[in-house]
Amino acid sequence: MSSEKKRFNIIDFVIIVVVLGCIAGLLFRYNFVERIIVPEDTKEMIVGFMAEGVSPEIAEHMNNSSEFLCSATDNYLGKPYNLKKTDAKYYFAGEDLRAEQGVDNTKKDIKGNFKVKGVMTDDGFLLEGTQFIAPGKEITIQSEDLVISVIITEIK
């Protein structure tokens, strides 16, 4: 048995630096840093949405539904309020090839609002600081027993 003292050498230092670099890379790759650091400028905003041409059952279910999440990111949206349900509108070319509006009594259009938290940036609104949403963008939302696509109409 040798009683030599083990010494710290340059290879050990390189291995430690590489391991720390890998950990830092993972943190930045999966946005852990942004998720840990909550932005101080988080604001409560009202997001308007619209769902077109849904069945009356789904329209009724949205009234009674529990809270919604964004399907892609699991960002919390809450319970919809100010829901307005109307017969679905559609457009077609008339005899003179002008766009004419019709009404479909078997489908519903839904408009409503969510009260959400997020960050307003130069590029737009980040829902809970992570997901970009803007008027005109379509997102899929879900509750416990309902999944529906909606179009963002306004952010105020």
XYZ file of C-alpha atoms in Angstrom:
156
model
C 0.000 0.000 0.000
C 1.302 3.291 -0.928
C 0.847 6.206 1.379
C 0.999 8.808 -1.368
C -1.171 11.841 -0.956
C -3.657 12.349 -3.777
C -3.384 15.789 -5.325
C -5.870 17.969 -7.121
C -4.672 18.395 -10.691
C -5.784 20.204 -13.842
C -7.890 17.274 -15.108
C -10.018 17.365 -11.958
C -10.549 21.096 -12.447
C -11.597 20.621 -16.101
C -14.086 17.897 -15.141
C -15.695 20.131 -12.505
C -15.955 23.058 -14.953
C -17.547 20.833 -17.627
C -20.123 19.445 -15.166
C -21.020 22.959 -13.968
C -21.295 24.108 -17.594
C -23.705 21.258 -18.368
C -25.885 22.171 -15.396
C -25.935 25.846 -16.426
C -26.803 24.849 -20.007
C -29.751 22.768 -18.811
C -31.027 25.618 -16.654
C -31.003 28.026 -19.573
C -32.284 25.484 -22.109
C -35.411 24.690 -20.136
C -35.961 28.273 -18.906
C -35.621 27.299 -15.260
C -34.042 30.649 -14.498
C -37.026 32.603 -15.860
C -39.454 30.360 -14.000
C -37.630 30.754 -10.708
C -37.290 34.532 -10.990
C -40.825 35.939 -10.976
C -40.962 39.246 -12.851
C -41.803 42.200 -10.658
C -43.889 43.844 -13.362
C -46.561 41.118 -13.436
C -49.952 42.716 -14.057
C -53.508 41.493 -13.967
C -55.040 41.909 -17.415
C -58.353 41.115 -19.059
C -58.085 38.878 -22.107
C -61.065 38.769 -24.469
C -61.695 35.619 -26.468
C -64.072 34.263 -29.092
C -64.995 30.711 -30.074
C -66.856 30.348 -33.356
C -69.252 27.669 -34.536
C -69.361 25.471 -31.439
C -72.212 23.164 -30.523
C -74.900 24.448 -28.129
C -73.826 21.789 -25.611
C -70.274 23.134 -25.528
C -71.571 26.703 -25.285
C -73.725 25.764 -22.304
C -70.906 23.786 -20.749
C -68.604 26.833 -20.822
C -71.028 28.610 -18.497
C -70.906 25.811 -15.975
C -67.326 24.796 -16.549
C -64.627 25.008 -13.987
C -61.407 26.904 -14.452
C -59.448 26.791 -17.692
C -55.782 26.268 -18.506
C -53.911 26.863 -21.728
C -53.422 23.388 -23.211
C -49.935 23.979 -24.592
C -48.289 25.384 -21.467
C -50.690 24.722 -18.563
C -50.808 28.460 -17.848
C -53.760 29.336 -15.629
C -56.606 31.295 -17.255
C -59.306 31.006 -14.602
C -63.057 30.919 -14.988
C -64.542 32.722 -18.004
C -66.914 35.600 -17.333
C -69.088 38.006 -19.367
C -69.963 35.127 -21.677
C -72.206 36.103 -24.585
C -73.634 33.338 -26.739
C -75.190 34.106 -30.114
C -76.220 32.059 -33.112
C -73.206 31.387 -35.312
C -72.625 33.711 -38.245
C -71.234 32.578 -41.550
C -70.528 34.322 -44.827
C -71.225 33.250 -48.391
C -71.106 34.723 -51.889
C -74.476 36.072 -52.982
C -75.859 36.202 -56.519
C -73.882 39.362 -57.299
C -70.750 37.757 -55.751
C -70.827 40.043 -52.728
C -70.215 38.579 -49.317
C -73.480 38.035 -47.482
C -73.998 37.034 -43.885
C -76.112 34.123 -42.764
C -77.057 32.725 -39.374
C -76.721 29.088 -38.336
C -79.178 28.246 -35.543
C -77.515 24.888 -34.867
C -74.149 26.391 -33.832
C -73.129 29.101 -31.374
C -70.503 31.839 -31.266
C -69.168 32.588 -27.788
C -67.438 35.752 -26.616
C -66.072 36.253 -23.131
C -63.177 37.297 -20.935
C -60.553 35.826 -18.651
C -58.761 37.714 -15.890
C -55.109 36.628 -16.174
C -51.695 37.554 -14.837
C -48.768 38.234 -17.087
C -46.049 40.573 -18.237
C -46.387 43.224 -20.920
C -43.172 43.358 -22.963
C -42.041 45.227 -26.064
C -43.089 42.216 -28.140
C -46.528 41.802 -26.558
C -48.186 40.088 -23.602
C -46.618 37.050 -21.944
C -49.214 34.966 -20.127
C -47.743 34.166 -16.691
C -44.461 35.467 -18.088
C -43.946 32.473 -20.400
C -46.480 32.227 -23.269
C -46.914 34.936 -25.893
C -50.517 35.821 -26.728
C -51.896 38.646 -28.846
C -55.184 39.619 -30.496
C -55.826 37.344 -33.450
C -53.825 34.432 -32.049
C -55.620 31.101 -31.718
C -54.952 29.040 -28.601
C -56.405 25.810 -27.282
C -57.774 25.914 -23.755
C -58.999 23.125 -21.522
C -60.934 22.515 -18.351
C -61.396 19.206 -16.561
C -63.762 17.902 -19.222
C -63.667 20.343 -22.155
C -61.053 21.252 -24.770
C -61.803 24.131 -27.153
C -59.909 26.439 -29.514
C -60.454 30.158 -29.022
C -59.192 33.299 -30.741
C -57.803 36.099 -28.578
C -59.723 39.286 -29.416
C -58.238 41.839 -27.023
C -55.900 42.369 -24.103
C -56.622 45.266 -21.779
